[in-house]
Amino acid sequence: MNDSKASAERFDDAMLQEWIKAHLLFNETVQEIPEAPAPTRPAGTIFLRASKPFLLNHQEFHKALLLVLEDTLDATIGVLLNLPGPNTTSVENDTVPVRYGGKFGIQGETQKPITYYHNDQSLKDAKIGTPVGFSHSRIWTCTRESVETAIEMGIANLDDFLVVQGACVLTKQNDNIESLLSALSKLDVVPREKFSQIWDGLLLQEGVMRDSLNEYMETIDSIWALVVDRTNNSKDPESMNQDLCAVAWKSWVSVFLLYDPTLRGT
């Protein structure tokens, strides 16, 4: 790893660590971050990865749904929503998959932070959690303790929540012209009229398993199809590598979610 790349990754780690302290861990001793200019990617917004292919790097962003948590002058911090992994979490008799939100966690800690997200009006009325971003955001985030409280109150089940571990940091100050931020420069906002369908589809997703990898990929495709109205045109230069990118994406899931590279060719 060269010095510039190592420096960029250290900056990414530091950015996420400070953000988590201020927002996810509810640390009241952290100084308030000065207000930045109007963000280009508002927090609480779900962005859809455009059709530009991810072939050689960052295949996890192929057909990604990215929830923006924070957008500053230095970086965009968010979580991937549509990559439920093989691990699960349980409350009482309910079990749901833990989703891969991104590769970043808190520096010095072995476990990446886990956050809970919901889009349920009864939970919002009961003040379970807080809005992501603006006060009228459809998506709310909360702690495990709040989830347990809601379940004990009888106003929710665990499968009303998306459980996400880890986060993404898209650094804006990066000299690498092939940086992740550059690759993600074309992001489409999930249309408001499609939001409920997308959210319901995410809630129905099951975690990836070795014996159901193809079905898992098809489920992600079906959610993607709810938003993407265009059809694949094999003569379109931007679509020429889509099949190859799908293979690379499947390889990424096999290696980084299932830890089994032998599944790449199945």
PDB file of C-alpha atoms in Angstrom:
ATOM      1  CA  MET A   1       0.000   0.000   0.000  1.00  0.00           C
ATOM      2  CA  ASN A   2       1.521   3.370  -0.973  1.00  0.00           C
ATOM      3  CA  ASP A   3       1.788   6.316   1.411  1.00  0.00           C
ATOM      4  CA  SER A   4      -1.018   8.370  -0.166  1.00  0.00           C
ATOM      5  CA  LYS A   5      -3.467   5.471  -0.046  1.00  0.00           C
ATOM      6  CA  ALA A   6      -2.530   4.652   3.545  1.00  0.00           C
ATOM      7  CA  SER A   7      -2.949   8.315   4.491  1.00  0.00           C
ATOM      8  CA  ALA A   8      -6.377   8.455   2.841  1.00  0.00           C
ATOM      9  CA  GLU A   9      -7.523   5.334   4.694  1.00  0.00           C
ATOM     10  CA  ARG A  10      -6.295   6.742   8.018  1.00  0.00           C
ATOM     11  CA  PHE A  11      -8.282   9.914   7.311  1.00  0.00           C
ATOM     12  CA  ASP A  12     -11.364   7.838   6.465  1.00  0.00           C
ATOM     13  CA  ASP A  13     -11.040   5.910   9.733  1.00  0.00           C
ATOM     14  CA  ALA A  14     -10.653   9.110  11.741  1.00  0.00           C
ATOM     15  CA  MET A  15     -13.633  10.765  10.055  1.00  0.00           C
ATOM     16  CA  LEU A  16     -15.921   7.825  10.763  1.00  0.00           C
ATOM     17  CA  GLN A  17     -14.690   7.430  14.328  1.00  0.00           C
ATOM     18  CA  GLU A  18     -15.527  11.034  15.155  1.00  0.00           C
ATOM     19  CA  TRP A  19     -18.906  10.823  13.412  1.00  0.00           C
ATOM     20  CA  ILE A  20     -19.884   7.674  15.296  1.00  0.00           C
ATOM     21  CA  LYS A  21     -18.896   9.230  18.609  1.00  0.00           C
ATOM     22  CA  ALA A  22     -21.088  12.238  17.894  1.00  0.00           C
ATOM     23  CA  HIS A  23     -24.081  10.471  16.401  1.00  0.00           C
ATOM     24  CA  LEU A  24     -24.285   6.719  16.911  1.00  0.00           C
ATOM     25  CA  LEU A  25     -22.849   6.449  20.415  1.00  0.00           C
ATOM     26  CA  PHE A  26     -24.673   9.540  21.704  1.00  0.00           C
ATOM     27  CA  ASN A  27     -21.504  10.835  23.362  1.00  0.00           C
ATOM     28  CA  GLU A  28     -22.508  14.127  24.939  1.00  0.00           C
ATOM     29  CA  THR A  29     -18.896  15.201  25.515  1.00  0.00           C
ATOM     30  CA  VAL A  30     -18.065  15.472  21.820  1.00  0.00           C
ATOM     31  CA  GLN A  31     -17.883  19.050  20.627  1.00  0.00           C
ATOM     32  CA  GLU A  32     -20.557  20.132  18.206  1.00  0.00           C
ATOM     33  CA  ILE A  33     -19.425  20.055  14.589  1.00  0.00           C
ATOM     34  CA  PRO A  34     -19.721  23.467  12.881  1.00  0.00           C
ATOM     35  CA  GLU A  35     -22.577  23.640  10.429  1.00  0.00           C
ATOM     36  CA  ALA A  36     -21.433  23.043   6.866  1.00  0.00           C
ATOM     37  CA  PRO A  37     -22.915  24.533   3.690  1.00  0.00           C
ATOM     38  CA  ALA A  38     -26.000  22.909   2.201  1.00  0.00           C
ATOM     39  CA  PRO A  39     -25.095  19.292   1.389  1.00  0.00           C
ATOM     40  CA  THR A  40     -25.287  17.901  -2.098  1.00  0.00           C
ATOM     41  CA  ARG A  41     -26.362  14.543  -0.639  1.00  0.00           C
ATOM     42  CA  PRO A  42     -28.831  15.324   2.173  1.00  0.00           C
ATOM     43  CA  ALA A  43     -28.722  13.046   5.203  1.00  0.00           C
ATOM     44  CA  GLY A  44     -31.689  10.703   5.346  1.00  0.00           C
ATOM     45  CA  THR A  45     -31.781  10.303   1.570  1.00  0.00           C
ATOM     46  CA  ILE A  46     -31.382   6.923  -0.113  1.00  0.00           C
ATOM     47  CA  PHE A  47     -29.261   7.035  -3.240  1.00  0.00           C
ATOM     48  CA  LEU A  48     -29.331   4.471  -5.983  1.00  0.00           C
ATOM     49  CA  ARG A  49     -26.101   3.461  -7.645  1.00  0.00           C
ATOM     50  CA  ALA A  50     -26.286   4.513 -11.275  1.00  0.00           C
ATOM     51  CA  SER A  51     -25.504   2.090 -14.094  1.00  0.00           C
ATOM     52  CA  LYS A  52     -21.785   2.883 -14.290  1.00  0.00           C
ATOM     53  CA  PRO A  53     -20.036  -0.454 -13.723  1.00  0.00           C
ATOM     54  CA  PHE A  54     -17.881  -1.478 -10.772  1.00  0.00           C
ATOM     55  CA  LEU A  55     -15.565  -4.077 -12.214  1.00  0.00           C
ATOM     56  CA  LEU A  56     -12.109  -3.957 -10.630  1.00  0.00           C
ATOM     57  CA  ASN A  57     -12.768  -2.256  -7.277  1.00  0.00           C
ATOM     58  CA  HIS A  58     -15.563  -1.594  -4.781  1.00  0.00           C
ATOM     59  CA  GLN A  59     -17.875  -4.226  -6.234  1.00  0.00           C
ATOM     60  CA  GLU A  60     -20.094  -3.919  -3.163  1.00  0.00           C
ATOM     61  CA  PHE A  61     -21.434  -0.705  -4.703  1.00  0.00           C
ATOM     62  CA  HIS A  62     -22.757  -2.513  -7.769  1.00  0.00           C
ATOM     63  CA  LYS A  63     -26.547  -2.022  -7.572  1.00  0.00           C
ATOM     64  CA  ALA A  64     -26.130  -0.446  -4.138  1.00  0.00           C
ATOM     65  CA  LEU A  65     -28.725   1.403  -2.097  1.00  0.00           C
ATOM     66  CA  LEU A  66     -26.811   3.944  -0.018  1.00  0.00           C
ATOM     67  CA  LEU A  67     -28.432   5.770   2.914  1.00  0.00           C
ATOM     68  CA  VAL A  68     -26.603   9.040   3.558  1.00  0.00           C
ATOM     69  CA  LEU A  69     -26.029   9.722   7.252  1.00  0.00           C
ATOM     70  CA  GLU A  70     -23.864  12.817   6.993  1.00  0.00           C
ATOM     71  CA  ASP A  71     -22.559  15.014   4.194  1.00  0.00           C
ATOM     72  CA  THR A  72     -19.762  17.482   4.949  1.00  0.00           C
ATOM     73  CA  LEU A  73     -17.109  19.348   3.021  1.00  0.00           C
ATOM     74  CA  ASP A  74     -14.669  16.512   3.711  1.00  0.00           C
ATOM     75  CA  ALA A  75     -16.701  13.349   3.241  1.00  0.00           C
ATOM     76  CA  THR A  76     -20.022  11.650   2.734  1.00  0.00           C
ATOM     77  CA  ILE A  77     -20.792   9.036   5.399  1.00  0.00           C
ATOM     78  CA  GLY A  78     -23.479   6.461   4.759  1.00  0.00           C
ATOM     79  CA  VAL A  79     -24.530   2.833   5.027  1.00  0.00           C
ATOM     80  CA  LEU A  80     -25.385   0.255   2.398  1.00  0.00           C
ATOM     81  CA  LEU A  81     -28.872  -1.133   2.977  1.00  0.00           C
ATOM     82  CA  ASN A  82     -29.346  -4.010   0.549  1.00  0.00           C
ATOM     83  CA  LEU A  83     -26.556  -6.419   1.496  1.00  0.00           C
ATOM     84  CA  PRO A  84     -27.839  -8.631   4.351  1.00  0.00           C
ATOM     85  CA  GLY A  85     -25.043 -10.931   5.462  1.00  0.00           C
ATOM     86  CA  PRO A  86     -25.046 -14.473   6.867  1.00  0.00           C
ATOM     87  CA  ASN A  87     -24.949 -13.352  10.498  1.00  0.00           C
ATOM     88  CA  THR A  88     -28.119 -12.639  12.465  1.00  0.00           C
ATOM     89  CA  THR A  89     -29.232 -10.841  15.591  1.00  0.00           C
ATOM     90  CA  SER A  90     -32.123 -11.769  17.861  1.00  0.00           C
ATOM     91  CA  VAL A  91     -34.478 -10.125  20.347  1.00  0.00           C
ATOM     92  CA  GLU A  92     -36.686 -12.547  22.268  1.00  0.00           C
ATOM     93  CA  ASN A  93     -37.967 -14.954  19.588  1.00  0.00           C
ATOM     94  CA  ASP A  94     -37.335 -12.709  16.571  1.00  0.00           C
ATOM     95  CA  THR A  95     -34.260 -13.067  14.360  1.00  0.00           C
ATOM     96  CA  VAL A  96     -33.191 -10.894  11.426  1.00  0.00           C
ATOM     97  CA  PRO A  97     -30.047 -10.710   9.272  1.00  0.00           C
ATOM     98  CA  VAL A  98     -27.326  -8.199  10.016  1.00  0.00           C
ATOM     99  CA  ARG A  99     -26.606  -6.144   6.910  1.00  0.00           C
ATOM    100  CA  TYR A 100     -23.212  -5.133   5.588  1.00  0.00           C
ATOM    101  CA  GLY A 101     -23.216  -1.347   5.817  1.00  0.00           C
ATOM    102  CA  GLY A 102     -19.608  -0.743   4.825  1.00  0.00           C
ATOM    103  CA  LYS A 103     -16.048  -1.640   5.671  1.00  0.00           C
ATOM    104  CA  PHE A 104     -15.459   1.056   8.282  1.00  0.00           C
ATOM    105  CA  GLY A 105     -15.881   0.772  12.026  1.00  0.00           C
ATOM    106  CA  ILE A 106     -14.362   2.423  15.071  1.00  0.00           C
ATOM    107  CA  GLN A 107     -10.578   2.347  15.103  1.00  0.00           C
ATOM    108  CA  GLY A 108      -9.242   0.124  17.868  1.00  0.00           C
ATOM    109  CA  GLU A 109     -12.465  -1.854  18.289  1.00  0.00           C
ATOM    110  CA  THR A 110     -12.851  -5.348  16.864  1.00  0.00           C
ATOM    111  CA  GLN A 111     -16.597  -5.093  16.203  1.00  0.00           C
ATOM    112  CA  LYS A 112     -18.111  -2.575  13.819  1.00  0.00           C
ATOM    113  CA  PRO A 113     -21.024  -0.624  15.322  1.00  0.00           C
ATOM    114  CA  ILE A 114     -24.542  -1.953  14.696  1.00  0.00           C
ATOM    115  CA  THR A 115     -27.392   0.481  14.079  1.00  0.00           C
ATOM    116  CA  TYR A 116     -31.138  -0.026  13.648  1.00  0.00           C
ATOM    117  CA  TYR A 117     -33.329   1.774  11.116  1.00  0.00           C
ATOM    118  CA  HIS A 118     -37.100   1.889  10.734  1.00  0.00           C
ATOM    119  CA  ASN A 119     -39.809   3.570   8.680  1.00  0.00           C
ATOM    120  CA  ASP A 120     -42.841   2.888  10.865  1.00  0.00           C
ATOM    121  CA  GLN A 121     -45.239   5.663  11.806  1.00  0.00           C
ATOM    122  CA  SER A 122     -46.367   4.046  15.061  1.00  0.00           C
ATOM    123  CA  LEU A 123     -42.736   3.823  16.154  1.00  0.00           C
ATOM    124  CA  LYS A 124     -42.169   7.455  15.196  1.00  0.00           C
ATOM    125  CA  ASP A 125     -45.247   8.495  17.188  1.00  0.00           C
ATOM    126  CA  ALA A 126     -43.829   6.612  20.187  1.00  0.00           C
ATOM    127  CA  LYS A 127     -40.500   8.436  19.737  1.00  0.00           C
ATOM    128  CA  ILE A 128     -38.569   5.222  19.103  1.00  0.00           C
ATOM    129  CA  GLY A 129     -35.334   6.624  17.731  1.00  0.00           C
ATOM    130  CA  THR A 130     -34.581   9.872  15.934  1.00  0.00           C
ATOM    131  CA  PRO A 131     -34.835  10.973  12.290  1.00  0.00           C
ATOM    132  CA  VAL A 132     -31.813  10.481  10.045  1.00  0.00           C
ATOM    133  CA  GLY A 133     -30.967  13.964   8.836  1.00  0.00           C
ATOM    134  CA  PHE A 134     -33.862  16.404   8.601  1.00  0.00           C
ATOM    135  CA  SER A 135     -36.725  16.302  11.120  1.00  0.00           C
ATOM    136  CA  HIS A 136     -39.286  14.977   8.621  1.00  0.00           C
ATOM    137  CA  SER A 137     -37.060  12.188   7.330  1.00  0.00           C
ATOM    138  CA  ARG A 138     -38.884   8.949   6.583  1.00  0.00           C
ATOM    139  CA  ILE A 139     -36.013   6.914   8.015  1.00  0.00           C
ATOM    140  CA  TRP A 140     -35.298   6.858  11.735  1.00  0.00           C
ATOM    141  CA  THR A 141     -32.342   5.346  13.558  1.00  0.00           C
ATOM    142  CA  CYS A 142     -32.316   3.919  17.064  1.00  0.00           C
ATOM    143  CA  THR A 143     -30.369   1.838  19.549  1.00  0.00           C
ATOM    144  CA  ARG A 144     -30.871  -1.805  20.411  1.00  0.00           C
ATOM    145  CA  GLU A 145     -32.299  -0.724  23.752  1.00  0.00           C
ATOM    146  CA  SER A 146     -34.982   1.301  21.952  1.00  0.00           C
ATOM    147  CA  VAL A 147     -35.794  -1.691  19.741  1.00  0.00           C
ATOM    148  CA  GLU A 148     -36.171  -3.917  22.804  1.00  0.00           C
ATOM    149  CA  THR A 149     -38.430  -1.304  24.421  1.00  0.00           C
ATOM    150  CA  ALA A 150     -40.649  -1.135  21.323  1.00  0.00           C
ATOM    151  CA  ILE A 151     -40.966  -4.920  21.220  1.00  0.00           C
ATOM    152  CA  GLU A 152     -41.790  -5.065  24.938  1.00  0.00           C
ATOM    153  CA  MET A 153     -44.457  -2.393  24.391  1.00  0.00           C
ATOM    154  CA  GLY A 154     -45.997  -4.550  21.674  1.00  0.00           C
ATOM    155  CA  ILE A 155     -45.743  -1.876  18.985  1.00  0.00           C
ATOM    156  CA  ALA A 156     -43.067  -3.545  16.872  1.00  0.00           C
ATOM    157  CA  ASN A 157     -41.383  -6.762  15.848  1.00  0.00           C
ATOM    158  CA  LEU A 158     -37.693  -7.069  15.141  1.00  0.00           C
ATOM    159  CA  ASP A 159     -38.410  -7.510  11.441  1.00  0.00           C
ATOM    160  CA  ASP A 160     -39.752  -3.932  11.360  1.00  0.00           C
ATOM    161  CA  PHE A 161     -36.106  -2.806  11.516  1.00  0.00           C
ATOM    162  CA  LEU A 162     -33.125  -2.948   9.195  1.00  0.00           C
ATOM    163  CA  VAL A 163     -30.066  -3.928  11.230  1.00  0.00           C
ATOM    164  CA  VAL A 164     -26.845  -2.594   9.720  1.00  0.00           C
ATOM    165  CA  GLN A 165     -23.218  -3.083  10.748  1.00  0.00           C
ATOM    166  CA  GLY A 166     -20.400  -0.844   9.560  1.00  0.00           C
ATOM    167  CA  ALA A 167     -20.460   2.252   7.371  1.00  0.00           C
ATOM    168  CA  CYS A 168     -19.001   3.810   4.238  1.00  0.00           C
ATOM    169  CA  VAL A 169     -16.809   6.906   4.110  1.00  0.00           C
ATOM    170  CA  LEU A 170     -16.582   8.602   0.725  1.00  0.00           C
ATOM    171  CA  THR A 171     -13.704  11.043   1.079  1.00  0.00           C
ATOM    172  CA  LYS A 172     -13.976  14.193  -1.008  1.00  0.00           C
ATOM    173  CA  GLN A 173     -10.399  15.373  -0.599  1.00  0.00           C
ATOM    174  CA  ASN A 174      -8.644  12.666  -2.553  1.00  0.00           C
ATOM    175  CA  ASP A 175      -6.087  13.174  -5.302  1.00  0.00           C
ATOM    176  CA  ASN A 176      -6.766   9.764  -6.811  1.00  0.00           C
ATOM    177  CA  ILE A 177      -8.858  10.422  -9.921  1.00  0.00           C
ATOM    178  CA  GLU A 178     -10.130   6.853  -9.734  1.00  0.00           C
ATOM    179  CA  SER A 179     -11.240   7.258  -6.130  1.00  0.00           C
ATOM    180  CA  LEU A 180     -14.459   5.762  -4.845  1.00  0.00           C
ATOM    181  CA  LEU A 181     -16.075   9.185  -4.672  1.00  0.00           C
ATOM    182  CA  SER A 182     -15.289   9.757  -8.335  1.00  0.00           C
ATOM    183  CA  ALA A 183     -16.742   6.372  -9.199  1.00  0.00           C
ATOM    184  CA  LEU A 184     -19.876   7.206  -7.227  1.00  0.00           C
ATOM    185  CA  SER A 185     -20.276  10.650  -8.770  1.00  0.00           C
ATOM    186  CA  LYS A 186     -23.443   9.610 -10.587  1.00  0.00           C
ATOM    187  CA  LEU A 187     -25.954   8.616  -7.949  1.00  0.00           C
ATOM    188  CA  ASP A 188     -29.694   8.720  -8.463  1.00  0.00           C
ATOM    189  CA  VAL A 189     -32.034   9.569  -5.598  1.00  0.00           C
ATOM    190  CA  VAL A 190     -34.621   6.868  -4.975  1.00  0.00           C
ATOM    191  CA  PRO A 191     -37.893   8.536  -6.077  1.00  0.00           C
ATOM    192  CA  ARG A 192     -40.333   9.329  -3.280  1.00  0.00           C
ATOM    193  CA  GLU A 193     -43.093   7.395  -5.003  1.00  0.00           C
ATOM    194  CA  LYS A 194     -40.877   4.289  -5.017  1.00  0.00           C
ATOM    195  CA  PHE A 195     -39.682   4.595  -1.432  1.00  0.00           C
ATOM    196  CA  SER A 196     -42.314   2.421   0.259  1.00  0.00           C
ATOM    197  CA  GLN A 197     -41.857  -0.388  -2.275  1.00  0.00           C
ATOM    198  CA  ILE A 198     -38.101  -0.279  -1.833  1.00  0.00           C
ATOM    199  CA  TRP A 199     -38.314  -0.277   1.970  1.00  0.00           C
ATOM    200  CA  ASP A 200     -40.803  -3.143   2.021  1.00  0.00           C
ATOM    201  CA  GLY A 201     -38.533  -5.099  -0.324  1.00  0.00           C
ATOM    202  CA  LEU A 202     -35.552  -4.519   1.968  1.00  0.00           C
ATOM    203  CA  LEU A 203     -37.500  -5.727   5.010  1.00  0.00           C
ATOM    204  CA  LEU A 204     -38.295  -8.983   3.209  1.00  0.00           C
ATOM    205  CA  GLN A 205     -34.675  -9.711   2.287  1.00  0.00           C
ATOM    206  CA  GLU A 206     -33.071 -12.761   3.845  1.00  0.00           C
ATOM    207  CA  GLY A 207     -29.416 -13.118   4.732  1.00  0.00           C
ATOM    208  CA  VAL A 208     -27.027 -14.607   2.214  1.00  0.00           C
ATOM    209  CA  MET A 209     -26.309 -18.332   2.565  1.00  0.00           C
ATOM    210  CA  ARG A 210     -23.938 -20.651   0.731  1.00  0.00           C
ATOM    211  CA  ASP A 211     -26.747 -22.776  -0.702  1.00  0.00           C
ATOM    212  CA  SER A 212     -28.880 -19.823  -1.820  1.00  0.00           C
ATOM    213  CA  LEU A 213     -26.380 -17.385  -3.290  1.00  0.00           C
ATOM    214  CA  ASN A 214     -28.076 -17.166  -6.688  1.00  0.00           C
ATOM    215  CA  GLU A 215     -31.480 -16.534  -5.112  1.00  0.00           C
ATOM    216  CA  TYR A 216     -29.895 -13.849  -2.938  1.00  0.00           C
ATOM    217  CA  MET A 217     -28.527 -12.041  -5.993  1.00  0.00           C
ATOM    218  CA  GLU A 218     -31.905 -12.316  -7.719  1.00  0.00           C
ATOM    219  CA  THR A 219     -33.610 -10.695  -4.731  1.00  0.00           C
ATOM    220  CA  ILE A 220     -31.264  -7.726  -4.907  1.00  0.00           C
ATOM    221  CA  ASP A 221     -31.960  -7.515  -8.643  1.00  0.00           C
ATOM    222  CA  SER A 222     -35.715  -7.506  -8.016  1.00  0.00           C
ATOM    223  CA  ILE A 223     -35.437  -4.595  -5.559  1.00  0.00           C
ATOM    224  CA  TRP A 224     -33.201  -2.788  -8.040  1.00  0.00           C
ATOM    225  CA  ALA A 225     -35.807  -3.312 -10.763  1.00  0.00           C
ATOM    226  CA  LEU A 226     -38.376  -1.421  -8.669  1.00  0.00           C
ATOM    227  CA  VAL A 227     -36.384   1.752  -9.201  1.00  0.00           C
ATOM    228  CA  VAL A 228     -34.556   1.293 -12.483  1.00  0.00           C
ATOM    229  CA  ASP A 229     -37.032   1.831 -15.286  1.00  0.00           C
ATOM    230  CA  ARG A 230     -34.531   1.476 -18.078  1.00  0.00           C
ATOM    231  CA  THR A 231     -33.871  -1.888 -19.694  1.00  0.00           C
ATOM    232  CA  ASN A 232     -30.439  -3.255 -20.405  1.00  0.00           C
ATOM    233  CA  ASN A 233     -29.334  -2.339 -23.913  1.00  0.00           C
ATOM    234  CA  SER A 234     -26.438  -4.520 -24.960  1.00  0.00           C
ATOM    235  CA  LYS A 235     -25.421  -1.903 -27.539  1.00  0.00           C
ATOM    236  CA  ASP A 236     -25.149   0.838 -24.928  1.00  0.00           C
ATOM    237  CA  PRO A 237     -21.444   1.364 -24.068  1.00  0.00           C
ATOM    238  CA  GLU A 238     -22.364   1.829 -20.391  1.00  0.00           C
ATOM    239  CA  SER A 239     -24.097  -1.568 -20.398  1.00  0.00           C
ATOM    240  CA  MET A 240     -21.400  -3.531 -22.166  1.00  0.00           C
ATOM    241  CA  ASN A 241     -19.690  -4.617 -18.940  1.00  0.00           C
ATOM    242  CA  GLN A 242     -22.807  -5.259 -16.848  1.00  0.00           C
ATOM    243  CA  ASP A 243     -22.656  -9.058 -17.135  1.00  0.00           C
ATOM    244  CA  LEU A 244     -18.983  -9.051 -16.218  1.00  0.00           C
ATOM    245  CA  CYS A 245     -19.676  -6.671 -13.333  1.00  0.00           C
ATOM    246  CA  ALA A 246     -22.391  -9.009 -12.074  1.00  0.00           C
ATOM    247  CA  VAL A 247     -19.842 -11.821 -11.928  1.00  0.00           C
ATOM    248  CA  ALA A 248     -17.384  -9.570 -10.070  1.00  0.00           C
ATOM    249  CA  TRP A 249     -20.166  -8.539  -7.683  1.00  0.00           C
ATOM    250  CA  LYS A 250     -21.034 -12.171  -6.988  1.00  0.00           C
ATOM    251  CA  SER A 251     -17.364 -12.851  -6.324  1.00  0.00           C
ATOM    252  CA  TRP A 252     -17.274  -9.998  -3.828  1.00  0.00           C
ATOM    253  CA  VAL A 253     -20.307 -11.405  -1.960  1.00  0.00           C
ATOM    254  CA  SER A 254     -18.716 -14.865  -1.923  1.00  0.00           C
ATOM    255  CA  VAL A 255     -15.412 -13.613  -0.543  1.00  0.00           C
ATOM    256  CA  PHE A 256     -16.399 -10.771   1.801  1.00  0.00           C
ATOM    257  CA  LEU A 257     -19.808 -11.878   3.085  1.00  0.00           C
ATOM    258  CA  LEU A 258     -19.551 -15.680   2.928  1.00  0.00           C
ATOM    259  CA  TYR A 259     -15.753 -15.962   3.170  1.00  0.00           C
ATOM    260  CA  ASP A 260     -15.865 -18.710   0.577  1.00  0.00           C
ATOM    261  CA  PRO A 261     -14.199 -17.812  -2.756  1.00  0.00           C
ATOM    262  CA  THR A 262     -15.053 -21.256  -4.136  1.00  0.00           C
ATOM    263  CA  LEU A 263     -18.665 -20.069  -4.591  1.00  0.00           C
ATOM    264  CA  ARG A 264     -17.709 -17.484  -7.201  1.00  0.00           C
ATOM    265  CA  GLY A 265     -18.217 -19.852 -10.102  1.00  0.00           C
ATOM    266  CA  THR A 266     -21.466 -21.448  -8.926  1.00  0.00           C
TER     267      THR A 266
END
